[in-house]
Coordinates of C-alpha atoms in Angstrom, one line a residue:
Chain V
X11 CA 70.6 104.0 28.6
X12 CA 73.8 102.7 27.1
X13 CA 73.1 99.3 29.0
X14 CA 69.8 99.2 27.0
X15 CA 71.6 99.6 23.8
X16 CA 73.8 96.8 24.3
X17 CA 71.3 94.6 25.9
X18 CA 69.2 95.2 22.5
X19 CA 72.3 94.6 20.3
X20 CA 72.8 91.1 22.3
X21 CA 69.2 90.3 21.6
X22 CA 69.2 91.3 17.9
X23 CA 72.5 89.4 17.2
X24 CA 71.0 86.4 19.4
X25 CA 67.6 86.9 17.2
X26 CA 69.7 86.8 13.9
X27 CA 71.5 83.6 14.7
X28 CA 68.5 82.0 15.9
X29 CA 66.6 82.6 12.7
X30 CA 69.6 81.6 10.5
X31 CA 69.8 78.5 12.6
X32 CA 66.3 77.6 12.0
X33 CA 66.5 78.2 8.4
X34 CA 69.4 75.7 8.1
X35 CA 68.0 73.1 10.1
X36 CA 66.7 70.0 8.4
X37 CA 67.2 71.9 5.0
X38 CA 69.1 70.2 2.3
X39 CA 72.6 71.9 1.5
X40 CA 74.3 71.3 -1.8
X41 CA 77.6 70.1 -1.2
X42 CA 80.2 68.3 -3.4
X43 CA 81.1 65.2 -2.0
X44 CA 81.1 61.4 -2.7
X45 CA 81.4 58.5 -0.9
X46 CA 83.3 55.9 -2.4
X47 CA 82.4 52.1 -3.0
X48 CA 85.2 51.3 -0.1
X49 CA 83.3 53.7 2.3
X50 CA 79.9 52.6 1.5
X51 CA 80.9 48.7 2.2
X52 CA 82.6 49.4 5.0
X53 CA 79.3 51.4 6.7
X54 CA 77.5 48.0 5.9
X55 CA 75.0 49.8 3.3
X56 CA 73.9 48.5 0.0
X57 CA 76.9 49.8 -3.3
X58 CA 75.5 50.8 -6.5
X59 CA 71.9 51.9 -5.8
X60 CA 70.7 55.3 -4.6
X61 CA 71.2 55.7 -0.7
X62 CA 69.6 57.7 2.2
X63 CA 72.5 57.5 4.7
X64 CA 71.9 58.9 8.2
X65 CA 74.7 59.3 10.5
X66 CA 72.9 58.7 13.9
X67 CA 74.1 58.5 17.8
X68 CA 73.2 56.6 20.6
X69 CA 69.9 58.1 22.5
X70 CA 69.3 60.7 20.0
X71 CA 65.4 61.1 19.6
X72 CA 65.7 63.6 16.4
X73 CA 67.6 60.5 14.9
X74 CA 64.7 58.1 15.2
X75 CA 62.5 60.9 13.9
X76 CA 64.7 61.4 11.1
X77 CA 64.8 57.4 10.2
X78 CA 61.1 57.7 9.9
X79 CA 61.1 60.3 7.6
X80 CA 63.6 58.3 5.5
X81 CA 61.7 55.3 5.9
X82 CA 58.6 56.8 4.5
X83 CA 60.4 58.3 1.7
X84 CA 62.1 55.0 0.9
X85 CA 58.4 53.6 0.9
X86 CA 57.8 56.0 -2.2
X87 CA 60.9 55.1 -4.1
X88 CA 61.5 51.5 -3.7
X89 CA 64.8 51.7 -5.4
X90 CA 66.3 53.9 -2.8
X91 CA 67.8 52.3 0.0
X92 CA 68.0 53.5 3.8
X93 CA 71.1 52.9 6.1
X94 CA 72.0 54.4 9.4
X95 CA 75.6 54.4 10.6
X96 CA 76.6 55.2 14.1
X97 CA 78.9 58.4 14.4
X98 CA 80.9 56.7 17.1
X99 CA 81.6 53.6 15.3
X100 CA 82.5 55.1 11.9
X101 CA 84.7 57.6 13.3
X102 CA 86.9 58.0 10.3
X103 CA 84.4 58.2 7.6
X104 CA 82.2 60.6 9.4
X105 CA 85.3 62.7 10.2
X106 CA 86.2 62.4 6.3
X107 CA 82.6 63.9 5.6
X108 CA 82.6 66.7 8.2
X109 CA 79.8 64.8 10.0
X110 CA 79.5 66.7 13.4
X111 CA 76.2 66.5 14.2
X112 CA 73.6 63.7 14.5
X113 CA 71.4 63.1 13.0
X114 CA 73.0 64.2 9.4
X115 CA 71.6 62.6 6.5
X116 CA 73.2 62.3 2.8
X117 CA 71.2 61.6 -0.1
X118 CA 73.3 59.4 -2.5
X119 CA 73.2 58.7 -6.1
X120 CA 74.1 54.8 -7.2
X121 CA 77.5 56.0 -7.8
X122 CA 78.0 57.4 -4.2
X123 CA 77.8 61.1 -5.3
X124 CA 76.2 63.1 -2.7
X125 CA 73.3 65.0 -3.8
X126 CA 72.6 67.1 -0.6
X127 CA 73.1 66.8 3.3
X128 CA 70.9 67.5 5.7
X129 CA 71.3 68.5 9.4
X130 CA 68.8 68.0 12.2
X131 CA 65.3 66.5 11.5
X132 CA 64.7 66.9 7.5
X133 CA 62.2 69.7 6.8
X134 CA 58.6 68.1 5.2
X135 CA 59.5 67.6 1.4
X136 CA 63.2 68.2 1.7
X137 CA 64.5 64.4 1.3
X138 CA 61.6 63.7 -1.5
X139 CA 62.7 66.5 -3.3
X140 CA 66.5 65.6 -3.1
X141 CA 65.4 61.8 -4.1
X142 CA 63.7 63.2 -7.2
X143 CA 66.7 65.1 -8.3
X144 CA 68.8 62.5 -7.8
X145 CA 66.5 59.8 -9.9
X146 CA 66.5 62.3 -12.5
X147 CA 69.9 62.8 -12.4
X148 CA 69.4 66.2 -12.6
X149 CA 71.0 68.8 -10.2
X150 CA 68.2 71.4 -10.2
X151 CA 65.3 69.2 -10.9
X152 CA 61.8 70.9 -11.4
X153 CA 59.7 71.1 -8.4
X154 CA 56.0 69.8 -8.4
X155 CA 56.1 68.2 -11.8
X156 CA 52.7 66.6 -10.6
X157 CA 54.7 64.8 -8.2
X158 CA 55.2 64.3 -4.8
X159 CA 57.7 67.3 -3.5
X160 CA 55.3 70.0 -4.3
X161 CA 52.4 68.4 -2.7
X162 CA 54.3 68.0 0.5
X163 CA 55.7 71.3 0.7
X164 CA 52.4 72.7 0.3
X165 CA 50.3 70.7 2.5
X166 CA 53.1 70.2 5.6
X167 CA 54.1 73.7 6.7
X168 CA 56.4 74.8 9.1
X169 CA 57.8 71.8 11.4
X170 CA 54.9 69.6 11.3
X171 CA 55.3 65.8 11.4
X172 CA 56.9 64.9 8.4
X173 CA 55.4 61.3 8.3
X174 CA 51.9 62.8 8.1
X175 CA 52.5 64.7 5.0
X176 CA 54.4 61.7 3.3
X177 CA 51.9 59.2 3.9
X178 CA 49.2 61.4 2.5
X179 CA 51.3 62.1 -0.4
X180 CA 51.5 58.5 -1.0
X181 CA 47.8 58.0 -0.4
X182 CA 47.4 60.5 -3.2
X183 CA 49.9 58.7 -5.3
X184 CA 48.2 55.4 -4.8
X185 CA 44.6 56.7 -6.4
Chain I
X9 CA 77.4 49.4 28.8
X10 CA 75.9 52.6 30.4
X11 CA 72.4 52.6 32.2
X12 CA 69.3 53.7 30.9
X13 CA 69.4 57.4 30.6
X14 CA 66.6 59.7 32.2
X15 CA 64.7 61.0 29.4
X16 CA 63.1 64.5 30.0
X17 CA 60.2 66.3 28.0
X18 CA 62.1 68.7 25.6
X19 CA 59.8 71.1 26.3
X20 CA 61.0 71.6 30.0
X21 CA 64.4 73.0 29.4
X22 CA 62.7 75.5 27.0
X23 CA 60.5 76.7 29.5
X24 CA 63.5 76.9 32.3
X25 CA 65.1 78.8 29.7
X26 CA 62.6 81.4 29.0
X27 CA 62.4 82.1 32.8
X28 CA 66.0 82.3 33.0
X29 CA 66.3 84.7 30.0
X30 CA 63.6 87.2 32.0
X31 CA 65.4 86.8 35.2
X32 CA 68.8 87.7 33.7
X33 CA 67.6 90.3 31.5
X34 CA 65.8 92.3 34.4
X35 CA 69.2 91.6 36.5
X36 CA 71.5 93.1 33.8
X37 CA 69.1 96.1 32.7
X38 CA 68.5 97.1 36.7
X39 CA 72.0 95.9 37.6
X40 CA 70.4 93.8 40.5
X41 CA 73.2 91.3 42.1
X42 CA 70.9 90.0 44.2
X43 CA 68.7 88.8 41.2
X44 CA 72.1 87.4 39.7
X45 CA 72.8 85.7 42.7
X46 CA 69.3 84.1 42.8
X47 CA 69.8 82.8 39.4
X48 CA 73.2 81.3 40.0
X49 CA 71.6 79.6 43.0
X50 CA 69.0 78.1 40.7
X51 CA 71.7 76.8 38.1
X52 CA 73.5 75.4 41.0
X53 CA 70.5 73.4 42.2
X54 CA 69.7 71.9 38.7
X55 CA 73.6 71.3 37.7
X56 CA 74.7 69.8 41.1
X57 CA 71.5 67.8 42.4
X58 CA 70.4 66.9 38.7
X59 CA 67.3 68.3 36.8
X60 CA 64.7 66.5 38.8
X61 CA 65.4 68.9 41.6
X62 CA 65.4 72.3 39.4
X63 CA 63.5 74.6 40.4
X64 CA 62.1 76.1 37.2
X65 CA 61.6 72.5 36.0
X66 CA 59.4 72.1 38.9
X67 CA 57.4 74.9 38.0
X68 CA 57.1 73.7 34.4
X69 CA 55.8 70.2 35.7
X70 CA 53.4 71.8 37.8
X71 CA 51.9 74.1 35.2
X72 CA 52.2 70.8 32.7
X73 CA 50.0 69.1 35.1
X74 CA 47.7 72.1 36.2
X75 CA 47.1 73.5 32.6
X76 CA 47.1 70.1 30.9
X77 CA 49.6 70.5 28.4
X78 CA 49.4 67.0 27.1
X79 CA 52.2 64.4 26.8
X80 CA 55.9 65.2 25.6
X81 CA 55.9 66.1 21.9
X82 CA 59.5 64.6 22.3
X83 CA 62.0 63.7 25.0
X84 CA 65.8 63.7 25.0
X85 CA 68.3 62.3 27.5
X86 CA 68.9 64.7 30.2
X87 CA 72.7 64.6 30.1
X88 CA 72.7 67.7 27.3
X89 CA 70.7 69.8 29.4
X90 CA 71.9 69.2 32.5
X91 CA 75.6 70.0 31.1
X92 CA 73.9 73.2 29.9
X93 CA 72.8 74.1 33.5
X94 CA 76.5 73.3 34.5
X95 CA 77.6 75.9 31.6
X96 CA 75.1 78.4 32.9
X97 CA 76.5 78.0 36.5
X98 CA 80.0 78.6 35.6
X99 CA 79.2 81.7 33.3
X100 CA 76.6 83.2 35.4
X101 CA 78.8 82.4 38.8
X102 CA 81.7 84.0 37.4
X103 CA 79.8 86.9 36.3
X104 CA 78.4 87.3 39.6
X105 CA 82.2 87.0 41.3
X106 CA 83.3 89.5 38.9
X107 CA 80.6 92.0 39.7
X108 CA 80.9 91.6 43.2
X109 CA 84.7 92.0 43.0
X110 CA 84.1 95.2 41.1
X111 CA 84.9 94.1 37.4
X112 CA 81.3 95.2 36.3
X113 CA 81.8 95.5 32.7
X114 CA 83.1 91.8 32.6
X115 CA 80.8 90.3 35.1
X116 CA 78.0 91.6 33.4
X117 CA 79.3 90.7 29.9
X118 CA 79.3 87.1 31.2
X119 CA 75.8 87.5 32.1
X120 CA 74.7 88.5 28.7
X121 CA 76.4 85.5 27.3
X122 CA 73.9 83.2 29.6
X123 CA 71.0 85.8 28.5
X124 CA 71.7 85.0 24.8
X125 CA 71.9 81.2 25.0
X126 CA 69.2 80.8 27.1
X127 CA 67.1 83.3 24.8
X128 CA 68.3 81.0 22.0
X129 CA 66.9 77.9 23.7
X130 CA 63.7 79.6 24.8
X131 CA 62.9 80.8 21.3
X132 CA 64.2 78.1 19.0
X133 CA 64.8 75.2 20.8
X134 CA 68.5 75.4 20.1
X135 CA 70.8 74.3 22.9
X136 CA 74.2 75.5 22.3
X137 CA 75.3 73.4 25.4
X138 CA 73.6 70.2 24.3
X139 CA 75.4 70.4 20.9
X140 CA 78.8 71.1 22.6
X141 CA 77.9 68.4 25.0
X142 CA 77.0 66.0 22.1
X143 CA 80.5 66.9 20.2
X144 CA 82.6 66.4 23.2
X145 CA 81.1 63.0 23.5
X146 CA 81.8 61.8 20.1
X147 CA 85.4 63.7 20.2
X148 CA 85.8 61.2 23.5
X149 CA 84.8 58.3 21.7
X150 CA 87.0 59.2 19.1
X151 CA 90.0 59.4 21.2
X152 CA 89.0 55.8 22.7
X153 CA 88.7 54.3 19.2

């Protein structure tokens, strides 16, 4: 009988870990970090502009899915750039910023300040929300100022394809 | 530099992990060494011969065709999942040896590790083995750099 309790305990702990991971995966995390101009130049990314910086690895299909999300967001905010850097090539910079997983996305302000980082494929609305906060210069920008973020969060529940939600939001903005 | 990797349907490893979870759960709760040995053999085939030969993987492919589960929502290189099969083989194999040698507690504890990780993969898609593999690859690249 004690076997059963041990088993249930293991399953419970595993379920807790699973839920914790699912909650974090693809969600933005607040970090205090900055990419200085030298690093951004070394990465081959444009300096002095807000940036969606994605660390990728070869043969990583979530990295491609993430790139699609970032491109969709950048299409909505033309002043924001998108750049992908290979973790294996940019070893030192990745290590300096504790990049362990591919894809890892950083949302950078024009001065290189990190306004959020996301591991895994971003959840719908996460990148758009961070970009809005970055561009308005506020740490905790209001959600749903009649803008893109709230609509994305409401319209695209769970882990549905992010591109779809962003395309709809874009169509809505264009009207 | 390296050859094109074989890409697999991401649902395959999850399906196989679900079967593994059930098999090893039953083996643990009923203390069935034969069932544990069966699972070790399953791991061995997939780890040594490749995922194409994975018995559970073949069940998945069969059901996918029969029940019309559609094209893969996403594909991944087989290297990560294959490494996970190797890890599964090592842990469950060591567990089986321990149990056969009388170290029940240790042996079944090792089996529980595999239960936990296969359950995690089946339920959430998180493949700890794959993540470790990716990390290992990046660390090796750093050493070479």
